[in-house]
Tab-separated table of C-alpha atoms and ligand atoms in Angstrom:
chain	number	residue	atom	x	y	z
A	385	UNK	CA	8.421	144.372	37.755
A	386	UNK	CA	5.428	141.978	37.189
A	387	UNK	CA	6.098	139.451	39.472
A	388	UNK	CA	6.666	141.722	42.568
A	389	UNK	CA	3.221	141.544	43.616
A	390	UNK	CA	2.437	142.467	47.219
A	391	UNK	CA	0.541	141.043	49.988
A	392	UNK	CA	-0.457	141.144	53.815
A	393	UNK	CA	-0.377	138.405	56.266
A	394	UNK	CA	-1.104	138.202	59.891
A	395	UNK	CA	-0.365	135.258	62.044
A	396	UNK	CA	-3.214	135.806	64.370
A	397	UNK	CA	-3.106	135.069	68.636
A	398	UNK	CA	-4.008	131.505	67.999
A	399	UNK	CA	-1.385	130.781	65.436
A	400	UNK	CA	1.518	132.263	68.418
A	401	UNK	CA	0.017	130.899	71.454
A	402	UNK	CA	0.186	127.297	69.587
A	403	UNK	CA	3.606	127.443	68.398
A	404	UNK	CA	2.867	127.693	64.826
A	405	UNK	CA	4.884	130.820	63.651
A	406	UNK	CA	7.581	128.013	62.054
A	407	UNK	CA	5.124	126.002	60.439
A	408	UNK	CA	3.164	128.776	58.823
A	409	UNK	CA	6.155	130.994	57.495
A	410	UNK	CA	7.683	127.702	56.187
A	411	UNK	CA	4.842	127.257	53.911
A	412	UNK	CA	5.168	130.514	52.480
A	413	UNK	CA	8.874	130.390	52.138
A	414	UNK	CA	9.179	127.053	50.417
A	415	UNK	CA	6.811	127.866	47.646
A	416	UNK	CA	9.194	130.609	46.559
A	417	UNK	CA	7.382	133.703	48.344
A	418	UNK	CA	9.785	136.384	49.680
A	419	UNK	CA	9.637	138.115	52.984
A	420	UNK	CA	9.972	141.581	52.835
A	421	UNK	CA	8.643	143.117	55.931
A	422	UNK	CA	8.012	141.472	59.427
A	423	UNK	CA	7.086	142.331	62.884
A	424	UNK	CA	6.188	140.820	66.097
A	425	UNK	CA	3.225	142.894	67.805
A	426	UNK	CA	0.138	143.372	70.265
A	427	UNK	CA	-2.152	145.411	68.327
A	428	UNK	CA	-4.003	147.839	69.851
A	429	UNK	CA	-7.727	147.994	69.433
A	430	UNK	CA	-7.682	151.185	67.103
A	431	UNK	CA	-5.272	149.054	64.310
A	432	UNK	CA	-7.078	146.124	64.572
A	433	UNK	CA	-10.423	148.036	63.791
A	434	UNK	CA	-9.066	149.975	60.922
A	435	UNK	CA	-7.454	146.777	59.545
A	436	UNK	CA	-11.194	145.125	59.218
A	437	UNK	CA	-13.282	148.070	58.225
A	438	UNK	CA	-11.840	149.605	54.996
A	439	UNK	CA	-15.480	151.426	54.838
A	440	UNK	CA	-18.584	151.097	57.005
A	441	UNK	CA	-20.467	149.299	54.216
A	442	UNK	CA	-17.994	146.534	54.933
A	443	UNK	CA	-19.895	145.854	58.037
A	444	UNK	CA	-23.235	144.911	56.324
A	445	UNK	CA	-21.296	143.277	53.820
A	446	UNK	CA	-19.927	141.331	56.428
A	447	UNK	CA	-23.164	140.338	57.960
A	448	UNK	CA	-24.885	139.459	54.891
A	449	UNK	CA	-22.235	136.945	54.323
A	450	UNK	CA	-22.735	135.390	57.331
A	451	UNK	CA	-26.486	135.642	57.021
A	452	UNK	CA	-26.068	133.776	53.631
A	453	UNK	CA	-23.756	131.265	55.421
A	454	UNK	CA	-25.961	130.545	58.431
A	455	UNK	CA	-28.915	129.839	55.653
A	456	UNK	CA	-26.926	127.755	53.264
A	457	UNK	CA	-26.390	125.505	56.789
A	458	UNK	CA	-29.943	125.388	56.993
A	459	UNK	CA	-29.879	127.802	60.225
A	460	UNK	CA	-32.755	130.469	60.141
A	461	UNK	CA	-31.820	133.890	61.089
A	462	UNK	CA	-33.679	137.080	61.347
A	463	UNK	CA	-30.723	139.055	62.248
A	464	UNK	CA	-30.187	142.557	61.161
A	465	UNK	CA	-26.977	142.328	58.773
A	466	UNK	CA	-25.767	145.689	59.916
A	467	UNK	CA	-26.075	144.564	63.661
A	468	UNK	CA	-24.579	141.001	62.907
A	469	UNK	CA	-21.645	142.635	60.996
A	470	UNK	CA	-20.924	144.972	63.692
A	471	UNK	CA	-21.000	142.311	66.199
A	472	UNK	CA	-18.432	140.190	63.943
A	473	UNK	CA	-16.029	142.932	63.526
A	474	UNK	CA	-16.071	143.699	67.464
A	475	UNK	CA	-15.186	139.975	68.048
A	476	UNK	CA	-12.540	140.031	65.408
A	477	UNK	CA	-11.008	143.025	67.132
A	478	UNK	CA	-11.019	141.687	70.071
A	479	UNK	CA	-9.613	138.806	68.967
A	480	UNK	CA	-6.762	140.428	66.862
A	481	UNK	CA	-5.912	142.489	69.845
A	482	UNK	CA	-5.803	140.079	72.370
A	483	UNK	CA	-2.073	138.918	72.207
A	484	UNK	CA	0.999	138.999	70.112
A	485	UNK	CA	0.716	138.557	66.660
A	486	UNK	CA	3.025	138.366	63.556
A	487	UNK	CA	2.694	140.995	61.130
A	488	UNK	CA	4.461	140.468	57.447
A	489	UNK	CA	4.688	141.750	53.743
A	490	UNK	CA	5.297	138.765	51.190
A	491	UNK	CA	6.129	139.361	47.882
A	492	UNK	CA	6.223	137.217	44.587
A	493	UNK	CA	4.531	136.344	41.402
A	494	UNK	CA	0.457	136.647	42.225
A	495	UNK	CA	1.338	137.080	45.711
A	496	UNK	CA	-2.043	137.731	46.765
A	497	UNK	CA	-3.744	134.606	45.319
A	498	UNK	CA	-0.973	132.140	46.103
A	499	UNK	CA	-1.090	133.061	49.528
A	500	UNK	CA	-5.140	132.769	49.737
A	501	UNK	CA	-4.681	129.234	47.931
A	502	UNK	CA	-2.048	128.205	50.804
A	503	UNK	CA	-4.185	129.826	53.762
A	504	UNK	CA	-7.398	128.150	52.680
A	505	UNK	CA	-10.893	128.867	53.355
A	506	UNK	CA	-12.256	131.204	55.934
A	507	UNK	CA	-13.935	128.558	57.993
A	508	UNK	CA	-11.740	125.952	59.145
A	509	UNK	CA	-14.255	123.468	59.128
A	510	UNK	CA	-14.386	123.798	55.385
A	511	UNK	CA	-11.131	124.437	54.242
A	512	UNK	CA	-9.085	121.883	52.407
A	513	UNK	CA	-6.440	119.570	53.533
A	514	UNK	CA	-3.173	120.597	52.630
A	515	UNK	CA	-4.249	124.300	53.576
A	516	UNK	CA	-2.841	126.320	56.786
A	517	UNK	CA	-6.356	126.115	57.689
A	518	UNK	CA	-7.007	122.717	56.854
A	519	UNK	CA	-3.702	121.006	58.459
A	520	UNK	CA	-3.425	123.165	61.511
A	521	UNK	CA	-6.932	124.018	63.368
A	522	UNK	CA	-10.803	122.821	63.294
A	523	UNK	CA	-12.914	125.665	64.415
A	524	UNK	CA	-15.910	126.396	62.945
A	525	UNK	CA	-18.893	129.652	62.919
A	526	UNK	CA	-21.142	127.477	64.941
A	527	UNK	CA	-18.833	126.825	67.741
A	528	UNK	CA	-17.608	130.477	67.805
A	529	UNK	CA	-20.914	132.058	67.592
A	530	UNK	CA	-21.904	129.963	70.224
A	531	UNK	CA	-19.242	131.038	72.444
A	532	UNK	CA	-19.512	134.810	70.952
A	533	UNK	CA	-16.063	134.803	69.886
A	534	UNK	CA	-14.625	135.044	66.393
A	535	UNK	CA	-13.165	131.869	64.406
A	536	UNK	CA	-10.033	131.328	65.161
A	537	UNK	CA	-8.492	130.180	61.930
A	538	UNK	CA	-4.575	131.507	62.499
A	539	UNK	CA	-3.890	133.343	59.558
A	540	UNK	CA	-5.170	136.503	57.798
A	541	UNK	CA	-4.086	137.253	54.551
A	542	UNK	CA	-5.486	140.329	51.510
A	543	UNK	CA	-7.957	139.026	49.152
A	544	UNK	CA	-7.048	141.404	46.546
A	545	UNK	CA	-4.066	143.526	45.351
A	546	UNK	CA	-6.270	146.943	46.211
A	547	UNK	CA	-6.807	145.355	49.896
A	548	UNK	CA	-3.207	144.371	50.518
A	549	UNK	CA	-2.447	148.228	49.545
A	550	UNK	CA	-4.664	149.472	52.064
A	551	UNK	CA	-3.759	146.581	54.521
A	552	UNK	CA	0.284	147.140	54.289
A	553	UNK	CA	-0.098	151.136	55.128
A	554	UNK	CA	-2.042	150.027	58.575
A	555	UNK	CA	0.872	147.857	59.692
A	556	UNK	CA	4.048	149.045	57.907
A	557	UNK	CA	5.633	152.092	57.093
A	558	UNK	CA	7.064	152.068	53.936
A	559	UNK	CA	10.739	152.370	55.395
A	560	UNK	CA	10.366	149.067	57.211
A	561	UNK	CA	9.494	147.471	53.837
A	562	UNK	CA	13.114	146.088	52.284
A	563	UNK	CA	13.494	145.608	48.723
A	564	UNK	CA	16.771	142.832	48.510
A	565	UNK	CA	17.677	140.477	46.063
A	566	UNK	CA	18.074	136.892	46.653
A	567	UNK	CA	19.381	133.812	44.683
A	568	UNK	CA	16.171	132.081	44.726
A	569	UNK	CA	14.653	135.415	43.008
A	570	UNK	CA	17.072	134.477	39.917
A	571	UNK	CA	16.026	130.829	39.934
A	572	UNK	CA	12.707	131.675	39.607
A	573	UNK	CA	11.970	134.594	37.615
A	574	UNK	CA	15.540	135.134	35.294
A	575	UNK	CA	14.772	134.944	31.857
A	576	UNK	CA	18.341	133.968	31.538
A	577	UNK	CA	18.568	130.802	33.542
A	578	UNK	CA	20.364	128.782	31.320
A	579	UNK	CA	23.459	131.181	32.030
A	580	UNK	CA	22.991	130.148	35.606
A	581	UNK	CA	27.061	129.263	36.001
A	582	UNK	CA	27.654	132.623	34.998
B	1087	ADP	P1	-10.745	135.812	55.265
B	1087	ADP	O1	-9.947	135.958	56.805
B	1087	ADP	O2	-10.737	134.465	55.082
B	1087	ADP	O3	-10.221	136.585	54.522
B	1087	ADP	P2	-12.879	137.442	55.539
B	1087	ADP	O4	-12.217	138.570	55.246
B	1087	ADP	O5	-14.336	137.201	54.733
B	1087	ADP	O6	-12.128	135.905	55.616
B	1087	ADP	O7	-13.565	137.906	57.230
B	1087	ADP	C1	-12.856	138.012	57.757
B	1087	ADP	C2	-12.991	137.756	59.096
B	1087	ADP	O8	-14.368	137.250	59.688
B	1087	ADP	C3	-12.771	135.855	59.104
B	1087	ADP	O9	-11.196	135.436	59.662
B	1087	ADP	C4	-13.574	135.329	60.045
B	1087	ADP	O10	-12.970	135.265	61.488
B	1087	ADP	C5	-14.609	136.526	60.068
B	1087	ADP	N1	-15.819	135.799	59.679
B	1087	ADP	C6	-15.965	136.115	58.336
B	1087	ADP	N2	-17.167	135.606	57.713
B	1087	ADP	C7	-18.015	135.309	59.029
B	1087	ADP	C8	-19.067	134.846	59.257
B	1087	ADP	N3	-19.971	134.174	58.133
B	1087	ADP	N4	-19.553	134.035	60.424
B	1087	ADP	C9	-18.347	134.445	61.252
B	1087	ADP	N5	-17.185	135.368	61.522
B	1087	ADP	C10	-17.124	135.444	59.799
């Protein structure tokens, strides 16, 4: 069905440590998204690496994005994109595998885009008020870089349907993902809502 788009969400170690699991999940639930899989785990380094590195080209692309970002903020740098990308990946892997996280699969109309909108932009310094990152945290690339660590931005959310398909497989077996009916789905998607009393 058209509305059954799936996306992967991770509540990173900072979200768990700051007792924000409930607050964050509430944001996804109240918009109407459906939780179809969920687990609490400490990722291995291998799992975290597999999650972040879909293919080797992405390492350099991440480095390039970081250099562009620095230039925009007026920071001159002559770092090699690939080396920088690798450094960022190493920090991300170290962070994600540093403690318990919550992994979940959410389903709903345009789930990928809706979740990205709720989560807000990557750097908390830039995320809008009203988004999860904008409302619950305040980190920036500048302070994270200075401390040689990943940006603590609470949540990961897939950025495309293809990415979601890849990432869901990193964290879940198909048998851990449930298909079930809910009254909410009827109210949100049923074309015959005028017959709701029947
Ligand atoms: P998002 O987490 O919003 O999907 P990306 O997929 O672009 O963002 O990046 C993954 C992670 O890599 C981010 O959560 C962030 O911690 C880190 N990251 C991204 N861009 C940069 C950057 N320019 N400098 C440092 N870290 C970055």
